[in-house]
Amino acid sequence: MCSILAIESSCDETSASVISNSKILANVVASQQVHEQWGGVVPELASRAHQQNIIPVVHKALQEANITKKELDAVAFTRGPGLLGALLVGSSFAKSFALGLGVPLIDVNHMQAHILAHFIDDPKPPFPFLCLTVSGGHTQIVRVNDFLDMEIIGETQDDAVGEAFDKTAKLLGLPYPGGPLVDQWAQKGNPQAFPFPLSEMQGLNYSFSGIKTAVLYFLQDKQKSDPDFAEKNMADICASLQYTLVEMLLQKLRKAARETDIKHIAIAGGVSANSGLRKGLREEAEKRGWQVYIPAFEYCTDNAAMIAMAAHYKYQAGEFCPQDVSPMPRMKF
Amino acid sequence: MLLEKGLEISCPSQRDLPETAAAIIAFARGQGGQKIWLFEGSMGAGKTTLIKEICLRLGVEDTVQSPTFSIVNEYRAEGDEPVYHFDFYRIKEVAEALQIGAEEYFYSGHYCLIEWPSKIEEILPEQYLQVQIEVNEDNSRTILLSTHE
């Protein structure tokens, strides 16, 4: 029996999880539920929020897992990438906790953990597979050779795709972050109504900053003759926009699948929830004989269960880190 | 706030970005090497794109990605000098910027290239270089530089 406590605090979410052998026993994400129980208002984005949340969240995770501190065999934390102030809270806590308990410490890369979330539930992808990790802060295509052996074969050179959704939504007058709203509107519109340019990047890399400017020009032009153009055509604009962003994602994914000759394709990260991306992937799967893997939504957004899963494999491989380890805001693979 | 000195640069298209970036760097160096740069311009005006080009000229080899999500990206320029690239778009209260240690970055003596500074006006240093990006009718850009102290 091997039990690990994992902490995630890379951005806005404070989360703690407990894994025993390879089974997730608890996955607590700081939310109203925790606040209600423990009192206190928490700002949306601040290391102070993590400081306020971390002890209640860990406490709740241990409680849900029905395990005591003394039964833990290791403590894991997100080392990066993320916000330095936020990462510091999780890493300091994990270090002290491990030191106090006299158990080893495991540092986890947040982006690798997103991918390893696929091993929490069935069906699990076989190696090698490709994973498209898409979120508000990241857009990457990763070739996954083994649990701890992965390489980024393509990534954004400017904005993340989630950011492109959120910012174009803002240009359309929707509240920020409006990615999920674009998705809702898109389902009622015609994806071919307005053609937006697909960006041209070399190789498997992405660029999403151009579409923001394209939408800005498009709206400026249309609003000259009709100031209410965006409101009147919201569904068609959102559908066209979503179609373009998803097509950009799929274009490079098709290229990656062709070049690597891999047909097991996974997605990860918060944008995995986008209905257009899910539909597009299913269509590609049918056309090209891909096997597609999409984790449960709770494991797509930031959570400590994925950190626990990654820690489980690192524990098995004997990959621990020393007590003087520092967080890495721009951590690479 | 006293407007000290200004410069207007015209940037007809994206092809002219390298020259625009070089002109901004030269202007800043001529103004006593001011390293706090505030980038103003509407969404889609090209703030991140311009900063990408400036970083390239400063010798940054890392990929300059948008810091909207991370709030701050740290790169290394020539001579291993840190360059901090901020985007305060997501910040709702100045307290949030203080909690990520914004002031420690601002007074570190290293380059701070700041997008959406208006969100944290109260805590900005008093001396800075303002880089205002205007989108013209024909989609060309005009860059207005001014130093403030």
Short mmCIF file of C-alpha atoms in Angstrom, two decimals:
data_model
loop_
_atom_site.label_atom_id
_atom_site.label_comp_id
_atom_site.label_asym_id
_atom_site.label_seq_id
_atom_site.Cartn_x
_atom_site.Cartn_y
_atom_site.Cartn_z
CA MET A 1 0.00 0.00 0.00
CA CYS A 2 1.46 3.34 -1.09
CA SER A 3 -0.39 6.56 -0.32
CA ILE A 4 0.56 10.01 -1.59
CA LEU A 5 -0.85 13.44 -0.82
CA ALA A 6 -0.71 15.80 -3.82
CA ILE A 7 -1.07 19.59 -3.87
CA GLU A 8 -1.94 21.76 -6.86
CA SER A 9 -1.66 25.56 -6.63
CA SER A 10 -0.32 26.71 -9.98
CA CYS A 11 -2.97 29.27 -10.81
CA ASP A 12 -6.45 30.06 -9.50
CA GLU A 13 -7.39 26.70 -8.00
CA THR A 14 -6.13 25.32 -4.70
CA SER A 15 -6.54 21.56 -4.74
CA ALA A 16 -5.46 18.50 -2.75
CA SER A 17 -5.78 14.84 -3.62
CA VAL A 18 -4.91 11.49 -2.10
CA ILE A 19 -3.90 8.50 -4.18
CA SER A 20 -3.43 4.98 -2.82
CA ASN A 21 -1.65 2.61 -5.14
CA SER A 22 -3.12 3.87 -8.39
CA LYS A 23 -6.56 4.79 -7.12
CA ILE A 24 -7.68 8.37 -6.44
CA LEU A 25 -9.35 8.41 -3.01
CA ALA A 26 -10.05 12.15 -2.82
CA ASN A 27 -9.85 15.19 -5.09
CA VAL A 28 -10.81 18.44 -3.37
CA VAL A 29 -10.76 21.72 -5.30
CA ALA A 30 -11.18 24.96 -3.33
CA SER A 31 -14.67 26.14 -4.08
CA GLN A 32 -17.64 27.73 -2.35
CA GLN A 33 -18.19 24.43 -0.60
CA VAL A 34 -14.91 24.73 1.24
CA HIS A 35 -15.37 28.46 1.85
CA GLU A 36 -18.78 27.91 3.33
CA GLN A 37 -17.42 25.32 5.65
CA TRP A 38 -14.40 27.30 6.73
CA GLY A 39 -15.63 30.85 6.36
CA GLY A 40 -13.75 33.72 4.80
CA VAL A 41 -13.91 35.37 1.43
CA VAL A 42 -11.26 34.50 -1.08
CA PRO A 43 -10.16 36.78 -3.91
CA GLU A 44 -10.25 35.18 -7.30
CA LEU A 45 -6.59 35.32 -7.98
CA ALA A 46 -3.96 35.63 -5.31
CA SER A 47 -1.36 33.64 -3.49
CA ARG A 48 -3.10 34.76 -0.34
CA ALA A 49 -6.16 32.84 -1.45
CA HIS A 50 -4.01 29.74 -1.73
CA GLN A 51 -2.65 30.39 1.75
CA GLN A 52 -6.16 30.60 3.10
CA ASN A 53 -7.33 27.52 1.24
CA ILE A 54 -4.49 25.09 1.51
CA ILE A 55 -4.96 23.78 5.03
CA PRO A 56 -8.75 23.32 4.78
CA VAL A 57 -8.36 21.65 1.38
CA VAL A 58 -5.69 19.22 2.57
CA HIS A 59 -7.67 18.49 5.70
CA LYS A 60 -10.77 17.73 3.66
CA ALA A 61 -8.86 15.51 1.20
CA LEU A 62 -7.39 13.40 4.02
CA GLN A 63 -10.81 13.16 5.59
CA GLU A 64 -12.50 12.08 2.35
CA ALA A 65 -9.77 9.54 1.69
CA ASN A 66 -10.24 8.28 5.24
CA ILE A 67 -6.52 8.31 5.83
CA THR A 68 -4.31 9.84 8.53
CA LYS A 69 -1.18 11.93 7.96
CA LYS A 70 0.95 9.15 9.41
CA GLU A 71 -0.18 6.75 6.69
CA LEU A 72 1.23 8.92 3.90
CA ASP A 73 4.30 7.63 2.05
CA ALA A 74 5.11 10.81 0.11
CA VAL A 75 3.96 14.37 -0.54
CA ALA A 76 3.76 15.75 -4.07
CA PHE A 77 3.28 19.28 -5.41
CA THR A 78 3.10 21.23 -8.65
CA ARG A 79 6.50 22.76 -9.28
CA GLY A 80 5.49 24.60 -12.47
CA PRO A 81 4.54 26.05 -14.84
CA GLY A 82 2.29 28.61 -13.15
CA LEU A 83 2.23 31.82 -11.15
CA LEU A 84 5.28 32.12 -8.90
CA GLY A 85 3.35 33.42 -5.87
CA ALA A 86 0.78 30.67 -6.23
CA LEU A 87 3.35 27.92 -6.76
CA LEU A 88 5.30 29.06 -3.70
CA VAL A 89 2.35 28.40 -1.43
CA GLY A 90 1.91 24.80 -2.61
CA SER A 91 5.62 24.02 -2.67
CA SER A 92 6.30 25.52 0.78
CA PHE A 93 3.38 23.64 2.23
CA ALA A 94 4.38 20.34 0.63
CA LYS A 95 7.99 20.71 1.76
CA SER A 96 7.08 21.40 5.37
CA PHE A 97 4.52 18.63 5.41
CA ALA A 98 6.98 16.08 3.98
CA LEU A 99 9.72 17.24 6.33
CA GLY A 100 7.40 17.00 9.33
CA LEU A 101 6.28 13.51 8.40
CA GLY A 102 9.74 12.35 7.37
CA VAL A 103 8.56 11.18 3.95
CA PRO A 104 9.99 11.92 0.48
CA LEU A 105 8.95 14.88 -1.64
CA ILE A 106 7.87 14.61 -5.31
CA ASP A 107 7.85 17.58 -7.73
CA VAL A 108 5.38 17.40 -10.60
CA ASN A 109 5.18 19.27 -13.90
CA HIS A 110 1.63 20.59 -14.26
CA MET A 111 1.52 20.03 -18.03
CA GLN A 112 2.68 16.43 -17.75
CA ALA A 113 0.09 15.90 -15.04
CA HIS A 114 -2.68 17.14 -17.36
CA ILE A 115 -1.72 14.31 -19.69
CA LEU A 116 -1.42 11.70 -16.96
CA ALA A 117 -5.01 12.53 -15.92
CA HIS A 118 -5.87 10.03 -18.67
CA PHE A 119 -4.71 7.23 -16.39
CA ILE A 120 -7.18 8.01 -13.60
CA ASP A 121 -10.16 6.28 -15.24
CA ASP A 122 -10.70 3.84 -18.12
CA PRO A 123 -10.29 3.84 -21.06
CA LYS A 124 -6.56 4.49 -20.82
CA PRO A 125 -4.59 5.27 -23.98
CA PRO A 126 -1.77 2.86 -24.98
CA PHE A 127 1.76 4.20 -25.67
CA PRO A 128 2.71 5.96 -27.76
CA PHE A 129 -0.14 8.44 -28.06
CA LEU A 130 -0.54 12.10 -28.92
CA CYS A 131 -2.10 14.54 -26.48
CA LEU A 132 -3.47 17.95 -27.42
CA THR A 133 -3.37 20.00 -24.21
CA VAL A 134 -5.59 23.05 -24.54
CA SER A 135 -6.39 25.60 -21.84
CA GLY A 136 -6.48 29.29 -21.04
CA GLY A 137 -2.72 29.34 -20.66
CA HIS A 138 -1.44 26.52 -22.88
CA THR A 139 -1.74 24.92 -26.30
CA GLN A 140 0.58 21.98 -26.97
CA ILE A 141 0.77 18.77 -28.95
CA VAL A 142 2.72 16.22 -26.94
CA ARG A 143 4.04 12.85 -28.03
CA VAL A 144 3.68 10.57 -25.02
CA ASN A 145 6.05 7.59 -25.15
CA ASP A 146 5.61 6.47 -21.57
CA PHE A 147 4.26 7.77 -18.25
CA LEU A 148 7.31 9.92 -17.66
CA ASP A 149 8.67 10.14 -21.18
CA MET A 150 6.98 12.84 -23.25
CA GLU A 151 8.03 15.50 -25.69
CA ILE A 152 6.32 18.65 -26.95
CA ILE A 153 6.21 18.46 -30.73
CA GLY A 154 4.17 21.60 -31.29
CA GLU A 155 2.99 24.56 -29.22
CA THR A 156 1.65 28.07 -29.45
CA GLN A 157 4.09 30.83 -30.23
CA ASP A 158 1.89 33.54 -28.73
CA ASP A 159 -1.64 33.21 -27.29
CA ALA A 160 -3.19 30.01 -25.95
CA VAL A 161 -6.36 28.82 -27.69
CA GLY A 162 -8.43 29.37 -24.53
CA GLU A 163 -7.19 32.94 -24.47
CA ALA A 164 -8.20 33.38 -28.13
CA PHE A 165 -11.74 32.23 -27.23
CA ASP A 166 -11.90 34.53 -24.20
CA LYS A 167 -10.51 37.61 -25.92
CA THR A 168 -12.50 37.37 -29.14
CA ALA A 169 -15.58 36.95 -26.91
CA LYS A 170 -14.62 40.23 -25.26
CA LEU A 171 -14.35 41.94 -28.66
CA LEU A 172 -17.89 40.72 -29.34
CA GLY A 173 -19.07 42.39 -26.16
CA LEU A 174 -19.41 39.19 -24.12
CA PRO A 175 -18.13 39.19 -20.51
CA TYR A 176 -14.58 37.98 -19.83
CA PRO A 177 -13.71 35.10 -19.77
CA GLY A 178 -16.28 34.32 -22.45
CA GLY A 179 -14.96 31.10 -24.01
CA PRO A 180 -17.84 28.97 -22.69
CA LEU A 181 -20.34 31.60 -23.93
CA VAL A 182 -18.88 31.49 -27.44
CA ASP A 183 -19.46 27.74 -27.33
CA GLN A 184 -23.10 28.20 -26.27
CA TRP A 185 -23.80 30.76 -29.01
CA ALA A 186 -21.92 28.68 -31.57
CA GLN A 187 -24.33 25.80 -31.17
CA LYS A 188 -27.13 28.01 -32.54
CA GLY A 189 -25.22 29.46 -35.49
CA ASN A 190 -23.85 28.69 -38.94
CA PRO A 191 -20.12 27.87 -38.83
CA GLN A 192 -19.71 28.87 -42.48
CA ALA A 193 -21.40 32.27 -42.15
CA PHE A 194 -18.21 34.31 -41.91
CA PRO A 195 -14.82 33.03 -43.04
CA PHE A 196 -11.96 33.95 -40.69
CA PRO A 197 -8.36 33.31 -41.75
CA LEU A 198 -6.54 30.23 -40.50
CA SER A 199 -3.09 31.15 -39.25
CA GLU A 200 -0.12 29.75 -41.09
CA MET A 201 2.61 28.53 -38.80
CA GLN A 202 5.57 26.37 -39.63
CA GLY A 203 5.57 22.74 -38.57
CA LEU A 204 3.32 21.78 -35.70
CA ASN A 205 3.32 25.12 -33.92
CA TYR A 206 0.28 27.29 -33.37
CA SER A 207 -0.42 31.02 -33.45
CA PHE A 208 -3.68 32.41 -32.12
CA SER A 209 -2.92 36.12 -31.81
CA GLY A 210 -3.85 36.87 -35.44
CA ILE A 211 -7.47 35.83 -35.06
CA LYS A 212 -8.02 38.48 -32.40
CA THR A 213 -6.88 41.16 -34.81
CA ALA A 214 -8.90 39.57 -37.66
CA VAL A 215 -12.06 39.74 -35.53
CA LEU A 216 -11.27 43.33 -34.55
CA TYR A 217 -10.97 44.38 -38.22
CA PHE A 218 -14.06 42.37 -39.18
CA LEU A 219 -16.20 44.03 -36.52
CA GLN A 220 -14.88 47.52 -37.27
CA ASP A 221 -15.76 47.02 -40.90
CA LYS A 222 -19.26 45.60 -40.29
CA GLN A 223 -20.13 48.09 -37.58
CA LYS A 224 -19.55 51.01 -39.95
CA SER A 225 -22.86 50.25 -41.66
CA ASP A 226 -24.59 48.58 -38.71
CA PRO A 227 -23.53 49.47 -35.16
CA ASP A 228 -25.55 46.51 -33.80
CA PHE A 229 -23.95 44.00 -36.14
CA ALA A 230 -22.35 41.89 -33.38
CA GLU A 231 -25.54 41.55 -31.32
CA LYS A 232 -27.66 40.71 -34.35
CA ASN A 233 -25.27 38.07 -35.66
CA MET A 234 -23.86 36.70 -32.40
CA ALA A 235 -24.71 33.04 -33.09
CA ASP A 236 -23.25 33.04 -36.62
CA ILE A 237 -20.11 34.96 -35.60
CA CYS A 238 -19.49 32.63 -32.63
CA ALA A 239 -20.11 29.53 -34.74
CA SER A 240 -17.70 30.78 -37.42
CA LEU A 241 -15.11 31.72 -34.85
CA GLN A 242 -15.35 28.40 -33.04
CA TYR A 243 -15.16 26.54 -36.34
CA THR A 244 -11.96 28.43 -37.24
CA LEU A 245 -10.24 27.91 -33.87
CA VAL A 246 -11.15 24.21 -33.77
CA GLU A 247 -10.03 23.76 -37.38
CA MET A 248 -6.68 25.35 -36.51
CA LEU A 249 -6.28 22.89 -33.63
CA LEU A 250 -7.28 19.91 -35.78
CA GLN A 251 -5.11 20.88 -38.75
CA LYS A 252 -1.92 20.51 -36.73
CA LEU A 253 -3.23 17.46 -34.91
CA ARG A 254 -3.88 15.74 -38.27
CA LYS A 255 -0.38 16.69 -39.38
CA ALA A 256 1.11 15.38 -36.13
CA ALA A 257 -0.82 12.10 -36.41
CA ARG A 258 0.34 11.67 -40.00
CA GLU A 259 3.97 12.48 -39.27
CA THR A 260 4.23 10.26 -36.20
CA ASP A 261 1.91 7.56 -37.56
CA ILE A 262 0.05 7.52 -34.23
CA LYS A 263 -3.70 6.95 -34.13
CA HIS A 264 -4.33 7.15 -30.40
CA ILE A 265 -5.24 10.78 -29.78
CA ALA A 266 -6.01 12.30 -26.39
CA ILE A 267 -7.07 15.79 -25.31
CA ALA A 268 -6.53 17.48 -21.98
CA GLY A 269 -6.99 20.88 -20.33
CA GLY A 270 -10.02 23.11 -19.76
CA VAL A 271 -10.78 23.75 -23.45
CA SER A 272 -11.44 19.98 -23.80
CA ALA A 273 -14.94 20.90 -22.65
CA ASN A 274 -15.59 22.83 -25.88
CA SER A 275 -18.40 21.11 -27.81
CA GLY A 276 -16.95 22.09 -31.19
CA LEU A 277 -13.61 20.50 -30.37
CA ARG A 278 -15.26 17.31 -29.09
CA LYS A 279 -17.44 17.06 -32.20
CA GLY A 280 -14.52 17.82 -34.52
CA LEU A 281 -12.40 15.16 -32.83
CA ARG A 282 -15.13 12.55 -33.10
CA GLU A 283 -15.51 13.29 -36.82
CA GLU A 284 -11.78 13.02 -37.38
CA ALA A 285 -11.72 9.78 -35.42
CA GLU A 286 -14.36 8.29 -37.69
CA LYS A 287 -12.71 9.51 -40.87
CA ARG A 288 -9.16 8.52 -39.96
CA GLY A 289 -9.63 5.53 -37.69
CA TRP A 290 -8.34 7.38 -34.61
CA GLN A 291 -9.04 6.25 -31.07
CA VAL A 292 -9.91 9.39 -29.13
CA TYR A 293 -9.54 9.81 -25.35
CA ILE A 294 -11.23 12.60 -23.38
CA PRO A 295 -10.96 12.62 -19.57
CA ALA A 296 -13.92 13.42 -17.30
CA PHE A 297 -14.38 17.19 -17.06
CA GLU A 298 -13.32 17.35 -13.40
CA TYR A 299 -9.92 16.04 -14.50
CA CYS A 300 -9.64 18.43 -17.49
CA THR A 301 -9.56 21.65 -15.46
CA ASP A 302 -6.83 22.22 -12.87
CA ASN A 303 -7.03 19.62 -10.09
CA ALA A 304 -4.72 17.76 -7.72
CA ALA A 305 -5.87 14.27 -8.79
CA MET A 306 -3.76 14.59 -11.91
CA ILE A 307 -0.79 15.72 -9.79
CA ALA A 308 -1.37 12.64 -7.61
CA MET A 309 -1.47 10.39 -10.67
CA ALA A 310 1.82 11.82 -11.94
CA ALA A 311 3.31 11.48 -8.44
CA HIS A 312 2.27 7.83 -8.35
CA TYR A 313 4.37 7.08 -11.45
CA LYS A 314 7.29 9.16 -10.18
CA TYR A 315 7.17 7.31 -6.85
CA GLN A 316 7.30 3.98 -8.67
CA ALA A 317 10.25 5.21 -10.72
CA GLY A 318 11.99 6.45 -7.54
CA GLU A 319 12.04 10.06 -8.79
CA PHE A 320 12.06 12.25 -5.70
CA CYS A 321 13.30 15.80 -5.23
CA PRO A 322 15.42 17.41 -2.49
CA GLN A 323 14.08 19.83 0.14
CA ASP A 324 15.84 22.82 -1.46
CA VAL A 325 13.81 22.57 -4.68
CA SER A 326 12.31 25.87 -5.97
CA PRO A 327 9.17 26.44 -8.00
CA MET A 328 9.66 27.05 -11.73
CA PRO A 329 7.05 29.44 -13.19
CA ARG A 330 8.10 28.59 -16.77
CA MET A 331 8.96 24.91 -16.16
CA LYS A 332 9.67 22.90 -19.28
CA PHE A 333 9.31 19.14 -19.75
CA MET B 1 2.85 64.04 -14.41
CA LEU B 2 5.03 65.98 -16.80
CA LEU B 3 5.29 64.97 -20.42
CA GLU B 4 9.01 65.09 -21.00
CA LYS B 5 9.73 64.00 -24.48
CA GLY B 6 7.89 62.11 -27.16
CA LEU B 7 8.31 60.39 -30.50
CA GLU B 8 5.85 59.22 -33.11
CA ILE B 9 6.71 56.10 -35.10
CA SER B 10 4.70 54.88 -38.03
CA CYS B 11 4.43 51.12 -38.52
CA PRO B 12 2.68 50.50 -41.88
CA SER B 13 2.55 46.70 -41.59
CA GLN B 14 3.76 43.71 -39.60
CA ARG B 15 6.82 43.57 -41.86
CA ASP B 16 7.99 46.86 -40.36
CA LEU B 17 7.96 45.52 -36.80
CA PRO B 18 11.73 44.92 -36.52
CA GLU B 19 12.45 48.57 -37.33
CA THR B 20 9.71 49.77 -35.01
CA ALA B 21 11.10 47.68 -32.15
CA ALA B 22 14.62 48.96 -32.81
CA ALA B 23 13.40 52.57 -32.79
CA ILE B 24 11.62 52.09 -29.44
CA ILE B 25 14.72 50.53 -27.85
CA ALA B 26 16.91 53.35 -29.19
CA PHE B 27 14.49 55.96 -27.85
CA ALA B 28 14.45 54.37 -24.38
CA ARG B 29 18.25 54.19 -24.30
CA GLY B 30 18.40 57.87 -25.26
CA GLN B 31 16.13 58.67 -22.33
CA GLY B 32 18.49 57.44 -19.65
CA GLY B 33 17.71 53.75 -20.20
CA GLN B 34 14.21 53.71 -18.74
CA LYS B 35 13.24 50.04 -18.19
CA ILE B 36 9.62 50.36 -17.10
CA TRP B 37 7.58 50.33 -20.30
CA LEU B 38 3.80 50.62 -20.31
CA PHE B 39 2.00 49.32 -23.40
CA GLU B 40 -1.36 50.86 -24.17
CA GLY B 41 -3.63 49.84 -27.03
CA SER B 42 -6.96 48.16 -27.62
CA MET B 43 -7.34 44.38 -27.72
CA GLY B 44 -5.94 43.10 -31.01
CA ALA B 45 -3.79 46.22 -31.54
CA GLY B 46 -0.66 44.09 -31.27
CA LYS B 47 0.83 44.73 -27.83
CA THR B 48 2.12 41.18 -27.37
CA THR B 49 3.29 41.04 -30.99
CA LEU B 50 5.32 44.23 -30.53
CA ILE B 51 6.78 42.98 -27.24
CA LYS B 52 7.77 39.73 -28.96
CA GLU B 53 9.84 41.72 -31.44
CA ILE B 54 11.34 43.94 -28.73
CA CYS B 55 12.37 40.88 -26.70
CA LEU B 56 13.98 39.34 -29.76
CA ARG B 57 16.04 42.54 -30.14
CA LEU B 58 16.99 42.42 -26.46
CA GLY B 59 18.44 38.97 -27.05
CA VAL B 60 15.63 36.85 -25.54
CA GLU B 61 15.76 33.32 -26.89
CA ASP B 62 12.72 31.89 -25.06
CA THR B 63 9.37 31.86 -26.83
CA VAL B 64 7.59 35.07 -25.87
CA GLN B 65 4.05 33.91 -25.19
CA SER B 66 1.12 35.98 -23.99
CA PRO B 67 1.17 36.38 -20.18
CA THR B 68 -2.59 36.96 -19.95
CA PHE B 69 -2.98 33.70 -18.07
CA SER B 70 0.24 33.66 -16.09
CA ILE B 71 0.16 37.46 -15.36
CA VAL B 72 3.96 37.57 -15.61
CA ASN B 73 6.46 35.76 -17.81
CA GLU B 74 10.16 35.91 -17.09
CA TYR B 75 12.67 35.69 -19.91
CA ARG B 76 16.43 36.01 -20.06
CA ALA B 77 17.94 38.62 -22.37
CA GLU B 78 21.55 39.15 -23.39
CA GLY B 79 23.94 38.73 -20.46
CA ASP B 80 21.33 36.64 -18.62
CA GLU B 81 19.43 39.80 -17.64
CA PRO B 82 15.84 39.07 -16.59
CA VAL B 83 13.03 40.61 -18.64
CA TYR B 84 9.60 40.64 -17.00
CA HIS B 85 6.57 40.63 -19.29
CA PHE B 86 3.28 41.45 -17.56
CA ASP B 87 -0.35 41.41 -18.55
CA PHE B 88 -2.71 42.76 -15.91
CA TYR B 89 -5.83 42.20 -17.98
CA ARG B 90 -7.25 39.58 -15.60
CA ILE B 91 -6.53 41.57 -12.44
CA LYS B 92 -9.66 42.81 -10.73
CA GLU B 93 -8.15 44.56 -7.71
CA VAL B 94 -4.80 46.22 -7.18
CA ALA B 95 -4.36 44.05 -4.08
CA GLU B 96 -4.07 41.02 -6.36
CA ALA B 97 -1.13 42.58 -8.20
CA LEU B 98 0.52 43.44 -4.89
CA GLN B 99 0.11 39.86 -3.73
CA ILE B 100 2.01 38.50 -6.72
CA GLY B 101 4.84 40.85 -5.75
CA ALA B 102 4.35 43.34 -8.59
CA GLU B 103 6.29 46.06 -6.78
CA GLU B 104 9.28 43.80 -6.26
CA TYR B 105 9.42 43.26 -10.01
CA PHE B 106 8.91 46.97 -10.81
CA TYR B 107 11.76 48.10 -8.55
CA SER B 108 14.13 45.24 -9.44
CA GLY B 109 15.99 47.41 -11.93
CA HIS B 110 15.24 44.98 -14.76
CA TYR B 111 13.07 45.41 -17.83
CA CYS B 112 9.34 45.40 -17.04
CA LEU B 113 7.20 45.34 -20.18
CA ILE B 114 3.65 45.88 -18.98
CA GLU B 115 0.40 45.25 -20.88
CA TRP B 116 -2.88 46.67 -19.51
CA PRO B 117 -1.13 48.92 -16.94
CA SER B 118 -4.40 50.85 -16.48
CA LYS B 119 -5.66 47.98 -14.30
CA ILE B 120 -3.03 48.71 -11.66
CA GLU B 121 -2.48 52.44 -12.06
CA GLU B 122 -2.14 53.12 -8.32
CA ILE B 123 0.96 51.00 -7.91
CA LEU B 124 2.86 51.87 -11.10
CA PRO B 125 6.24 53.54 -10.69
CA GLU B 126 6.19 57.29 -11.30
CA GLN B 127 8.86 57.13 -13.98
CA TYR B 128 8.14 55.13 -17.08
CA LEU B 129 8.14 55.00 -20.84
CA GLN B 130 4.68 54.88 -22.39
CA VAL B 131 4.22 52.98 -25.66
CA GLN B 132 0.83 53.79 -27.10
CA ILE B 133 -0.31 51.71 -30.08
CA GLU B 134 -2.96 53.35 -32.29
CA VAL B 135 -4.80 51.31 -34.94
CA ASN B 136 -5.39 53.54 -37.98
CA GLU B 137 -8.23 53.39 -40.53
CA ASP B 138 -6.06 51.48 -43.02
CA ASN B 139 -5.02 49.04 -40.24
CA SER B 140 -1.50 50.44 -40.11
CA ARG B 141 -0.22 51.33 -36.64
CA THR B 142 1.12 54.53 -35.15
CA ILE B 143 3.27 54.16 -32.05
CA LEU B 144 3.43 57.13 -29.70
CA LEU B 145 6.33 57.12 -27.27
CA SER B 146 6.55 59.38 -24.27
CA THR B 147 8.59 59.41 -21.09
CA HIS B 148 7.01 60.35 -17.81
CA GLU B 149 8.71 61.31 -14.61
#
